[in-house]
Tab-separated table of C-alpha atoms in Angstrom:
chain	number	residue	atom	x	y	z
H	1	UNK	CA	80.350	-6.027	1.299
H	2	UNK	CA	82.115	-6.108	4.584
H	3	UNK	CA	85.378	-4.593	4.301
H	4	UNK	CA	86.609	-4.518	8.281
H	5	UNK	CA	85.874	-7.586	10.354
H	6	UNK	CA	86.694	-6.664	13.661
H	7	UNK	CA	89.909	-4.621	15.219
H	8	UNK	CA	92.581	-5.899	17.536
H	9	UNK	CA	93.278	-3.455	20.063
H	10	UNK	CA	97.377	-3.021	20.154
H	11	UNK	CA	97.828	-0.688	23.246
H	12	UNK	CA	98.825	-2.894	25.322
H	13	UNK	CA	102.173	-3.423	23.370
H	14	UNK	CA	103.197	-0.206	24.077
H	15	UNK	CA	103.021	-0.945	27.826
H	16	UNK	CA	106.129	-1.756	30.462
H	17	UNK	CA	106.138	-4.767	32.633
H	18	UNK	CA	107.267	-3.152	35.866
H	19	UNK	CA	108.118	-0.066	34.427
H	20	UNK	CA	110.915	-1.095	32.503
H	21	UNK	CA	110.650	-3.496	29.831
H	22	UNK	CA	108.406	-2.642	27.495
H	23	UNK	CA	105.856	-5.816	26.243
H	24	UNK	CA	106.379	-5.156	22.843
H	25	UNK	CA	110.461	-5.617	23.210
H	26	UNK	CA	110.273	-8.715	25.393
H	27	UNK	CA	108.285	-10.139	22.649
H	28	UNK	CA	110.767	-9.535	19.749
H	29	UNK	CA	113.050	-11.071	22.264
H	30	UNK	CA	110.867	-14.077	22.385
H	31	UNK	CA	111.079	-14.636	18.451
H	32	UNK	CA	114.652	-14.089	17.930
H	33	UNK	CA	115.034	-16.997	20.720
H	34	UNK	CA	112.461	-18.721	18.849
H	35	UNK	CA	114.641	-18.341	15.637
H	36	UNK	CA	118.125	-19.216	17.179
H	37	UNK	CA	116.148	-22.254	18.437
H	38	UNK	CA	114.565	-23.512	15.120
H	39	UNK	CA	118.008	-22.732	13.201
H	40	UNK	CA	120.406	-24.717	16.048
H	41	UNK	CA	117.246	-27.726	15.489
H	42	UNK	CA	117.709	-27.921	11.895
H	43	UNK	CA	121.090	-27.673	11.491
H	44	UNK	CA	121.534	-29.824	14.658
H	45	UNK	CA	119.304	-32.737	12.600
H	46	UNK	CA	120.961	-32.135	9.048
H	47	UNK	CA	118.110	-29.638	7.907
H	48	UNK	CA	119.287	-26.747	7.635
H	49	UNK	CA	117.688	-25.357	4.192
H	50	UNK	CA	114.269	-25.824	6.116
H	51	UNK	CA	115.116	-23.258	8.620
H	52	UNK	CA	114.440	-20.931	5.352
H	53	UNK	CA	111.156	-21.408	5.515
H	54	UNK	CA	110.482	-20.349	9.531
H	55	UNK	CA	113.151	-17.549	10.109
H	56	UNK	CA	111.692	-15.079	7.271
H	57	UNK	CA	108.114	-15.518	9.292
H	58	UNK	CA	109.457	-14.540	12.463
H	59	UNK	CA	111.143	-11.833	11.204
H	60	UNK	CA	108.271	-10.308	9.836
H	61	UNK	CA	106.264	-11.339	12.788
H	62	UNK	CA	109.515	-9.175	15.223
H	63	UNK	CA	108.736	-6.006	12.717
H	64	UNK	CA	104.953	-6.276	13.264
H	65	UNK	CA	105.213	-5.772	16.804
H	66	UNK	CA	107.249	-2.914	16.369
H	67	UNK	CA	105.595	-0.627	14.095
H	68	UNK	CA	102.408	-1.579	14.409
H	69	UNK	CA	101.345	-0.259	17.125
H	70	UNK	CA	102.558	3.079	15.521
H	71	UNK	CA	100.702	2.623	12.349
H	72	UNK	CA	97.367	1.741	13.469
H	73	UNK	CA	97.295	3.586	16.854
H	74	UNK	CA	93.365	2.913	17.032
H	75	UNK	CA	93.625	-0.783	16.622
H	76	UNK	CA	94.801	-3.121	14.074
H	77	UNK	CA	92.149	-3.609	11.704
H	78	UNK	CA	91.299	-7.017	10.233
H	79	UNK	CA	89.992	-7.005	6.672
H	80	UNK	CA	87.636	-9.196	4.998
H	81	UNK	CA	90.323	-9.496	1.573
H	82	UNK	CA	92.852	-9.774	3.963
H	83	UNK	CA	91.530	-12.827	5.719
H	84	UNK	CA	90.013	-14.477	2.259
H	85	UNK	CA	93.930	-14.251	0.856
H	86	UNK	CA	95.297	-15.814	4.118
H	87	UNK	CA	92.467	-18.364	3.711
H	88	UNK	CA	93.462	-19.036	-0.068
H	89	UNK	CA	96.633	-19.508	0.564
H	90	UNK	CA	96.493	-22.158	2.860
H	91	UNK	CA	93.955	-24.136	1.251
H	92	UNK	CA	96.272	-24.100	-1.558
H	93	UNK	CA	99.275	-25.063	0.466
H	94	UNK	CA	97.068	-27.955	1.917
H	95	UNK	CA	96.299	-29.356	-1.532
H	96	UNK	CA	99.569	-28.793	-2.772
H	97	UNK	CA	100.952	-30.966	-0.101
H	98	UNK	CA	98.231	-33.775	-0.690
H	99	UNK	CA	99.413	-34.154	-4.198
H	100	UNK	CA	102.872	-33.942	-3.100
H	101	UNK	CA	102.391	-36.776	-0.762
H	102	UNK	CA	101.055	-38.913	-3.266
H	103	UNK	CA	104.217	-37.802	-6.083
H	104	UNK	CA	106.570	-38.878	-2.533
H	105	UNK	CA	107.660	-35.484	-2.155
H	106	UNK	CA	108.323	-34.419	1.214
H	107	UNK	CA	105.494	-31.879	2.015
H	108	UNK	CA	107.857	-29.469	3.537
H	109	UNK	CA	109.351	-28.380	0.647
H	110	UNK	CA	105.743	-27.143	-0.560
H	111	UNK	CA	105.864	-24.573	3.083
H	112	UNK	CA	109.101	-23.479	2.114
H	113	UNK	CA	108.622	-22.588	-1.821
H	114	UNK	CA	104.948	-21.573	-0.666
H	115	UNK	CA	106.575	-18.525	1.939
H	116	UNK	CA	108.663	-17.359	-0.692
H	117	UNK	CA	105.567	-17.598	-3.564
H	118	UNK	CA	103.512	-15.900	-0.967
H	119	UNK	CA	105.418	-13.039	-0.414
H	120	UNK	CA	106.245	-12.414	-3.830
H	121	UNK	CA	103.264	-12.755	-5.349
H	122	UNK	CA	101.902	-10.315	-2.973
H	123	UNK	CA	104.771	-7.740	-3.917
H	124	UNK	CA	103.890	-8.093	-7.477
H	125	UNK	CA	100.478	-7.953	-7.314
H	126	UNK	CA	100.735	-4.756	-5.208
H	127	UNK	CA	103.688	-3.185	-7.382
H	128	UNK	CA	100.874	-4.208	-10.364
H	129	UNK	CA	98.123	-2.216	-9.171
H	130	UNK	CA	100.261	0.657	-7.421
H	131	UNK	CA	101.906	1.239	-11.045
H	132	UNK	CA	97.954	1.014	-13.275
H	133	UNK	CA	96.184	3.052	-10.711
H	134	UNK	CA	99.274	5.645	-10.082
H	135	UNK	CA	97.504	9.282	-10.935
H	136	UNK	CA	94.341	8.308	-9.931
H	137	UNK	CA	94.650	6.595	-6.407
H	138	UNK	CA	98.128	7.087	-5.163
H	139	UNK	CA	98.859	10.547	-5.373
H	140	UNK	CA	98.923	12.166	-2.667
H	141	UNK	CA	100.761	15.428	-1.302
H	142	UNK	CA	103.050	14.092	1.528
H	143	UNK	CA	105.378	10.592	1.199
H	144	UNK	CA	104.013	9.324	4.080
H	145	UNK	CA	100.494	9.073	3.181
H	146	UNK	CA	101.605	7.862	-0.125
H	147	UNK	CA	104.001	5.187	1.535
H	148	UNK	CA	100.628	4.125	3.689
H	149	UNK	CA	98.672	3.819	0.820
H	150	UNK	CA	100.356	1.698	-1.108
H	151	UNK	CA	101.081	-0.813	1.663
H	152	UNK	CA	97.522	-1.041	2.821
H	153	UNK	CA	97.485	-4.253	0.388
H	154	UNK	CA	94.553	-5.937	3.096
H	155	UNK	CA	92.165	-3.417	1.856
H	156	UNK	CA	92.345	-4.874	-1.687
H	157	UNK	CA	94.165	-3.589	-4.797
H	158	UNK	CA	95.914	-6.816	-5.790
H	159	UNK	CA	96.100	-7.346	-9.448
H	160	UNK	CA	96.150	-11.622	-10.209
H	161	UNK	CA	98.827	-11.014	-12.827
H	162	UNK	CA	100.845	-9.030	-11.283
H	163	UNK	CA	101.046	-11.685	-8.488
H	164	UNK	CA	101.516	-14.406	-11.184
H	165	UNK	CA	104.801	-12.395	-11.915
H	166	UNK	CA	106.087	-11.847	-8.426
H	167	UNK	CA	105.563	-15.676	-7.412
H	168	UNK	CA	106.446	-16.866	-10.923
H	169	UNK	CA	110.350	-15.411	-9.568
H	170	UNK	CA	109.475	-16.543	-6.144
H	171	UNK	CA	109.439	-20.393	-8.081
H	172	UNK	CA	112.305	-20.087	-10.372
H	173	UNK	CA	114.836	-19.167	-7.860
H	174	UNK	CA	113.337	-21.860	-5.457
H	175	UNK	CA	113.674	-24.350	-8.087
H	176	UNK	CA	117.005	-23.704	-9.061
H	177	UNK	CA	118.022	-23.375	-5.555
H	178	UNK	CA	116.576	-26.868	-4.881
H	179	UNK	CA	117.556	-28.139	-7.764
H	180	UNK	CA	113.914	-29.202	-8.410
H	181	UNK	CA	112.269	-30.187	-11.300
H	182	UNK	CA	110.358	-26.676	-12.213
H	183	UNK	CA	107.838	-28.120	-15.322
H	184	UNK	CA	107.151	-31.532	-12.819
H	185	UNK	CA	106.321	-28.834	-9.850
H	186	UNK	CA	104.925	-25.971	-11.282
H	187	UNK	CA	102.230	-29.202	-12.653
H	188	UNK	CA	101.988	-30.153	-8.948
H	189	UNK	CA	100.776	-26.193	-7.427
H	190	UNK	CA	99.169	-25.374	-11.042
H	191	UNK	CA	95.655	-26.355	-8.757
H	192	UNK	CA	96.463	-24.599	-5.398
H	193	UNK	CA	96.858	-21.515	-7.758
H	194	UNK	CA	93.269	-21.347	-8.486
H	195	UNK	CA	92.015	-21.810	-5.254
H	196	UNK	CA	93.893	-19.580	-4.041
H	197	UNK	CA	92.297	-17.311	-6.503
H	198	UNK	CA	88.890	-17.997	-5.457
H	199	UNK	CA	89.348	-17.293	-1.882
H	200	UNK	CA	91.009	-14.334	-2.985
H	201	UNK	CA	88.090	-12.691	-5.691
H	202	UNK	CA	85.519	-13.518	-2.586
H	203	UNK	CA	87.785	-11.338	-0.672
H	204	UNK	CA	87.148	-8.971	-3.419
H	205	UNK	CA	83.346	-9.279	-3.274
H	206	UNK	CA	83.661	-8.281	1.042
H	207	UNK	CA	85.685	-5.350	-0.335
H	208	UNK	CA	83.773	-4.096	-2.684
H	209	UNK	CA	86.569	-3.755	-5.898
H	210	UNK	CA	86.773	-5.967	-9.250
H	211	UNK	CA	83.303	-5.207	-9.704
H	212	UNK	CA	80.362	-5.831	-12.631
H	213	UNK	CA	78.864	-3.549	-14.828
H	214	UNK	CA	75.171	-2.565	-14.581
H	215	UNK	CA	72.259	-5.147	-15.043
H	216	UNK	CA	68.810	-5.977	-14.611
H	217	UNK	CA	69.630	-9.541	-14.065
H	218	UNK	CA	67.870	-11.406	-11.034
H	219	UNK	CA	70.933	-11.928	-9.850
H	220	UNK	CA	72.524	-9.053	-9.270
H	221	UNK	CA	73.859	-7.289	-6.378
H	222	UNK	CA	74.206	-3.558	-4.966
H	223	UNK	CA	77.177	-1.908	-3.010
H	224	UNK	CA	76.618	0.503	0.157
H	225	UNK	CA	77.644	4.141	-0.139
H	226	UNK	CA	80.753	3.909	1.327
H	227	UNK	CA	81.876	1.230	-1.446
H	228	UNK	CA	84.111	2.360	-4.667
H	229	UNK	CA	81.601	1.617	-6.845
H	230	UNK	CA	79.121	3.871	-5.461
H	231	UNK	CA	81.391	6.803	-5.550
H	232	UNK	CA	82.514	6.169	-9.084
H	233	UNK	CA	78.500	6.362	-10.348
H	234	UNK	CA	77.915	9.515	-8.173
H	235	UNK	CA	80.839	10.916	-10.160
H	236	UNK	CA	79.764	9.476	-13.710
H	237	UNK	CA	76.374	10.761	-13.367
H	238	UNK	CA	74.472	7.801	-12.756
H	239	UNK	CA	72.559	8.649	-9.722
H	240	UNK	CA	71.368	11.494	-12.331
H	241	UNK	CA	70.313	9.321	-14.807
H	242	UNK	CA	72.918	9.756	-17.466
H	243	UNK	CA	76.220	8.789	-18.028
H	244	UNK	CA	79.522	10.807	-18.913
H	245	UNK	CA	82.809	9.173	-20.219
H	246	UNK	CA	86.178	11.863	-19.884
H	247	UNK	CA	87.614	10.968	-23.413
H	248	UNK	CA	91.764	11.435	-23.080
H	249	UNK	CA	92.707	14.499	-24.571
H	250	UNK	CA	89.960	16.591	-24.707
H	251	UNK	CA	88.529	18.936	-22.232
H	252	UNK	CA	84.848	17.633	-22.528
H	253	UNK	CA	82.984	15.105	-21.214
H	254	UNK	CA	80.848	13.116	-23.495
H	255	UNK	CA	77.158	11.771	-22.537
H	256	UNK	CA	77.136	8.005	-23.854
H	257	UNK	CA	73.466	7.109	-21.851
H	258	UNK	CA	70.446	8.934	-20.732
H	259	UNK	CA	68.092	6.727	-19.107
H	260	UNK	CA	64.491	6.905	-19.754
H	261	UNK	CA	62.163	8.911	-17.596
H	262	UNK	CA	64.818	9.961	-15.294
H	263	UNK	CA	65.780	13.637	-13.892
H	264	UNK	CA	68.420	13.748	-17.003
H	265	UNK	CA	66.064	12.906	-19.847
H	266	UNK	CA	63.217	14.930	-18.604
H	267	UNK	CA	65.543	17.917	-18.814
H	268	UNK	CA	66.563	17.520	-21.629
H	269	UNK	CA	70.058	16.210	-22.237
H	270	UNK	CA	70.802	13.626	-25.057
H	271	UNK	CA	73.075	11.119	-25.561
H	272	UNK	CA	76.322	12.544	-27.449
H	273	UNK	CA	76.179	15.971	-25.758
H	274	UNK	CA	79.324	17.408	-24.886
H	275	UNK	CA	79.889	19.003	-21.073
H	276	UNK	CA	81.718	22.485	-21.195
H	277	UNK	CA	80.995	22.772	-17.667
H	278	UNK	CA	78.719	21.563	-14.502
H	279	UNK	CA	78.024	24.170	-11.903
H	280	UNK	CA	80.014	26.346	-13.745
H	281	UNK	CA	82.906	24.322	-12.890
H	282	UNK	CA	85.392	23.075	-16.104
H	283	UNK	CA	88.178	20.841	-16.398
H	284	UNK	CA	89.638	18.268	-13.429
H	285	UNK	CA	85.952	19.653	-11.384
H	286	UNK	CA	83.774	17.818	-13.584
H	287	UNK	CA	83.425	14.728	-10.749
H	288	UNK	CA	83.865	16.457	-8.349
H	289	UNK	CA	81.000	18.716	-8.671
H	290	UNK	CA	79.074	15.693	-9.505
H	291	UNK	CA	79.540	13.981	-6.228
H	292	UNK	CA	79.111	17.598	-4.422
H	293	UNK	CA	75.752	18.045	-6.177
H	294	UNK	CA	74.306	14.173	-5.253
H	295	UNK	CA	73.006	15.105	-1.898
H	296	UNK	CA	72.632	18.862	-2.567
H	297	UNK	CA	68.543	20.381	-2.685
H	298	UNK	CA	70.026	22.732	-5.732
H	299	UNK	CA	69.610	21.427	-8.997
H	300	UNK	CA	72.259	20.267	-10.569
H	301	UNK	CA	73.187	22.613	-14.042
H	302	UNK	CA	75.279	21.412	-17.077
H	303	UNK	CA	76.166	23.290	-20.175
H	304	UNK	CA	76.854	22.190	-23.265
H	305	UNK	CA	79.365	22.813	-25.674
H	306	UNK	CA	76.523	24.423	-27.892
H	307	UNK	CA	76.351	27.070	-25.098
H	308	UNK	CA	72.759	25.192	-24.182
H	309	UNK	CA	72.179	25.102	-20.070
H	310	UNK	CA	70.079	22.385	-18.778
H	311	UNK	CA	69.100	22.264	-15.280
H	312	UNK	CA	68.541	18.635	-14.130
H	313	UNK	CA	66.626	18.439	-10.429
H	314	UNK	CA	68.666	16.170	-7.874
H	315	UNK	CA	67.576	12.866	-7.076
H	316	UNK	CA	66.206	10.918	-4.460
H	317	UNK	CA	69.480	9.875	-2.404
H	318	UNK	CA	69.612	5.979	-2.591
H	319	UNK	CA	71.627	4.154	0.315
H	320	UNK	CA	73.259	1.544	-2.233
H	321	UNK	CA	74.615	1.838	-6.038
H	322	UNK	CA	72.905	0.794	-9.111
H	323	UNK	CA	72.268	-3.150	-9.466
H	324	UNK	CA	75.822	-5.222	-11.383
H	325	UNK	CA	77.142	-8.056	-12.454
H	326	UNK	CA	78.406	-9.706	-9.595
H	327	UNK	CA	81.928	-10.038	-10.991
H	328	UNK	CA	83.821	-11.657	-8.162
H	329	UNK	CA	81.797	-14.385	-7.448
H	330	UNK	CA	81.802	-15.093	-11.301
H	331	UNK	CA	85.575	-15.004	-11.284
H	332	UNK	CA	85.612	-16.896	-7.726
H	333	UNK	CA	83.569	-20.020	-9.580
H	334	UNK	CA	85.525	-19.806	-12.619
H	335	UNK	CA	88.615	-20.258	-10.436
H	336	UNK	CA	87.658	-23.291	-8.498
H	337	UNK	CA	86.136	-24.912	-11.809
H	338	UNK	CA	89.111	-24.545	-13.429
H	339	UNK	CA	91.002	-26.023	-10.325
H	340	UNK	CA	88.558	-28.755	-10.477
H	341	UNK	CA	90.169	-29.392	-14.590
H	342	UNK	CA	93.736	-28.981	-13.843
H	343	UNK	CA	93.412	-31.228	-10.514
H	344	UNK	CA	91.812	-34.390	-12.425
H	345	UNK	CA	93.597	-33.436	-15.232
H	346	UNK	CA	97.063	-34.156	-13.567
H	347	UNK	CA	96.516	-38.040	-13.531
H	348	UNK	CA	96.239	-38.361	-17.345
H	349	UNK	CA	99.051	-35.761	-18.454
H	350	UNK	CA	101.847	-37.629	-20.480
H	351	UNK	CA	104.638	-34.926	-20.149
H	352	UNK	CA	105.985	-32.662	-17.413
H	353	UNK	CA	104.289	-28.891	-18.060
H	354	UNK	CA	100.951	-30.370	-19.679
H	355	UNK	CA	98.917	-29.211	-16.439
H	356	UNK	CA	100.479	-25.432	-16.595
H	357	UNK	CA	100.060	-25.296	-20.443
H	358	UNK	CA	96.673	-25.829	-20.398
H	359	UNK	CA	96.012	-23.577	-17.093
H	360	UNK	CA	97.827	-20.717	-19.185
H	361	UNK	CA	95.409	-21.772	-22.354
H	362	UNK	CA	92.408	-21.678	-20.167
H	363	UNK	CA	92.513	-19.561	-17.650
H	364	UNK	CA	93.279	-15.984	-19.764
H	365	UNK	CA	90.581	-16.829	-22.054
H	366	UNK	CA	88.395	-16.903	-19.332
H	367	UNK	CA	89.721	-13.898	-17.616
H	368	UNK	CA	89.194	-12.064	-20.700
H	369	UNK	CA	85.886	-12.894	-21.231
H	370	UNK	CA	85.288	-11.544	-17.189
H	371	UNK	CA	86.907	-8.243	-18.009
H	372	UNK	CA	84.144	-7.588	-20.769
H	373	UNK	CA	81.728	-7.935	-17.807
H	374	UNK	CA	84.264	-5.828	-15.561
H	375	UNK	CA	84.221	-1.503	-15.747
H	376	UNK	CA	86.941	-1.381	-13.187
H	377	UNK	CA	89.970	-1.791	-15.511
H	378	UNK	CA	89.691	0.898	-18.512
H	379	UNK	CA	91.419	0.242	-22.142
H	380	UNK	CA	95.440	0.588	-22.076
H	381	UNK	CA	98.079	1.026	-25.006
H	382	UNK	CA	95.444	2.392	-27.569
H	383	UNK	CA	94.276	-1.362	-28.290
H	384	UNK	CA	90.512	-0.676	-26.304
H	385	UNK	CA	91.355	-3.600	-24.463
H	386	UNK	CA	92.256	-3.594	-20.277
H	387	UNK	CA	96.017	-4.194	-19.241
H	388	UNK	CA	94.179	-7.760	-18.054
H	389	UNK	CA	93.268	-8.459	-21.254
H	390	UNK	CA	96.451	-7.539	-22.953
H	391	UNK	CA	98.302	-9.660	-21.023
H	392	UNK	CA	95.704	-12.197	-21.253
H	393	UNK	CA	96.554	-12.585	-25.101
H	394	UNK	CA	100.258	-12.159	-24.311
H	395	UNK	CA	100.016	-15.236	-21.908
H	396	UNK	CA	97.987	-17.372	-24.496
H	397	UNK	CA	100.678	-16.787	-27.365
H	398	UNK	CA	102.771	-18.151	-23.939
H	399	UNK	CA	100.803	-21.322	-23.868
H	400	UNK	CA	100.783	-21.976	-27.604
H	401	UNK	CA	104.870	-22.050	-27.669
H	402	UNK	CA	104.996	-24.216	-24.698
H	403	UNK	CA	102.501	-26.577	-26.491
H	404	UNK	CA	104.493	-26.884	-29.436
H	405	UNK	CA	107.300	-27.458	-26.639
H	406	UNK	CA	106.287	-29.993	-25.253
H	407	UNK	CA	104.573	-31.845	-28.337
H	408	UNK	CA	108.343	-32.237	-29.383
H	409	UNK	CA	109.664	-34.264	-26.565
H	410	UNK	CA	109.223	-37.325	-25.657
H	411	UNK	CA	106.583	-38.664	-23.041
H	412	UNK	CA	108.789	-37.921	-19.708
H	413	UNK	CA	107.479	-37.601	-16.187
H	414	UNK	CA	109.928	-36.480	-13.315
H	415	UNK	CA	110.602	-38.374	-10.348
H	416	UNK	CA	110.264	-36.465	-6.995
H	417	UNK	CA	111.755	-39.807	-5.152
């Protein structure tokens, strides 16, 4: 895990050039001139529409510099998920645009749709997670925090369907505004997609989110204490050597796992006990005392619904979590396998939309087999499946009607020339 790379000190933008101009203005100057110059160039050489893909940029580049320096007053902090996104993305441009070369499309049509996908997809994939983890992670007592939160999208919390959505828009309107064909291009990018995703789930593995399950296998790794997952087994009792689950709708805390020979069983709690309290604590305090207790000397005391007390001594303090799955790298190697398939695949399709069919047949069915390896997602809409997984099925049902689609026309390719 290594969430923060390195900072870039921002100071200096704040500063005046002879006391009067202050840097950061004279370099929002700079990119408007930049943007008047690019936008006189293309319309100057009949190219106007391509100026869409350069002025958004420097826009966002002009707000940057203004706020900032305001936001992150102790430097602007570069994150690892940040960086492995930006890296996806432009590995997926740069096959996109080999395959477009060889289908004598003009490669800068794949910058322009891939700004607009970019953006998009980012929006919905934030907007995704922002909505799932609402109560738990973005509640806070003050809009501004809140507002900061949710836009702090480089620290992780970017769900791959949501971002499937947002970009999924992002295409349509750049299709019909382009008058493209979408089935012949959405064939074309199906690839990039999933390399995009595999940067982007090692990104998740230097954050420290979209993480495994326990196991003992050889391969598994361990988070530090300041990771997510860490936390979240301090708070479920693992470090204890049991395991509570906080069943919706009632007011106590079920044990589902005592592990052998640890501080738990040797005091003796058993699996299906019910918690009426910890520390004499009762309702929303449950994890909280849990995490308090971790590092205290005091022994940590839970009674039972029966009215039984059980005083369990605290454990030695380990610097990492519990051994898991490594998740994201399984995800990150499903991704670029199934890139690998739709990539060679391409030459031998017979019909415009084969190649995304069959990355919307294969790719949820492999996402839904991850999320059975996955504990950060819990069950959604009563079904004891994960929102992934629900929309995993939803997409496959997807699939099967464009299959029987496209099984009804005739073998037709589009022409990019």
């Amino acid at each position: 895990m290594c969430s923060e790379l390195f900072r870039i000190p921002l100071q200096w933008l704040n500063h005046s050039i002879g006391g009067v101009v202050p840097v950061k203005m004279l370099l929002v100057l700079l990119l408007v001139c930049l943007g008047l110059g690019i936008l006189g160039w293309c319309r100057r050489n009949h190219r106007a529409s391509e100026a869409w893909g350069y002025l958004p940029g420097l826009f966002i580049l002009a707000v940057g510099v203004m706020v900032l320096p305001q936001m992150f007053p102790g430097g602007l902090p570069i994150r690892g998920y940040g960086v492995m996104v930006l890296l996806g993305s432009l590995s997926g441009i740069g096959l996109a645009m080999v395959r477009a070369r060889q289908m004598n499309l003009n490669p800068d049509i794949i910058f322009s749709l891939a700004f607009g996908m970019f953006v998009c997809g980012i929006i919905g994939a934030r907007l995704f997670y922002v909505i799932e983890y609402w109560d738990t992670r973005f509640q806070f007592d003050d809009w501004p925090s809140t507002f900061l939160a949710i836009v702090k999208f480089t620290e992780g919390g970017l769900v791959v369907y949501g971002s499937l959505i947002g970009a999924t828009v992002a295409f349509l309107w750049f299709m019909r505004r382009q008058r493209l064909p979408a089935l012949a291009m959405a064939d074309l990018i199906a690839p990039s997609l999933l390399v995009g995703l595999a940067f982007g789930r090692i990104g998740c593995l230097l954050n420290g989110c979209c993480y495994g399950g326990e196991s003992h296998r050889p391969w598994t790794i361990t988070f530090p204490a300041a990771s997510m997952l860490y936390s979240e087994q301090v708070a479920a009792g693992r470090m204890h050597g049991f395991e509570l689950v906080f069943p919706k709708g009632s007011n106590y805390p079920e044990v589902v796992r005592v592990d052998e020979g640890s501080p738990a069983a040797k005091a003796g709690l058993t699996v299906g006990s019910k918690i009426d309290s910890i520390n004499q604590s009762h309702g929303d305090q449950f994890q909280k005392e849990l995490l308090q207790s971790y590092d205290s000397p005091k022994p940590l005391v839970l009674k039972t619904k029966s009215g039984q007390l059980l005083s369990i001594p605290s454990p030695k303090v380990r610097s990492r979590s519990l051994p898991v799955h490594p998740a994201q790298v399984y995800s990150a190697v499903n991704a670029i396998l199934l890139a690998w398939v739709l990539w060679t695949f391409y030459a031998f399709r017979r019909r415009d939309g084969e190649v995304t069919a069959l990355m919307l047949t294969i790719y949820p069915i492999s996402r839904f087999l991850l999320e059975m390896i996955r504990i950060d997602e819990s069950a959604v809409f009563g079904t004891g499946l994960s929102i992934s997984q629900n929309i995993s099925l939803v997409l496959l049902l997807v699939a099967l009607g464009m299959w029987i689609s496209l099984r009804r026309k005739t073998s037709l390719q589009a022409t990019f020339a």
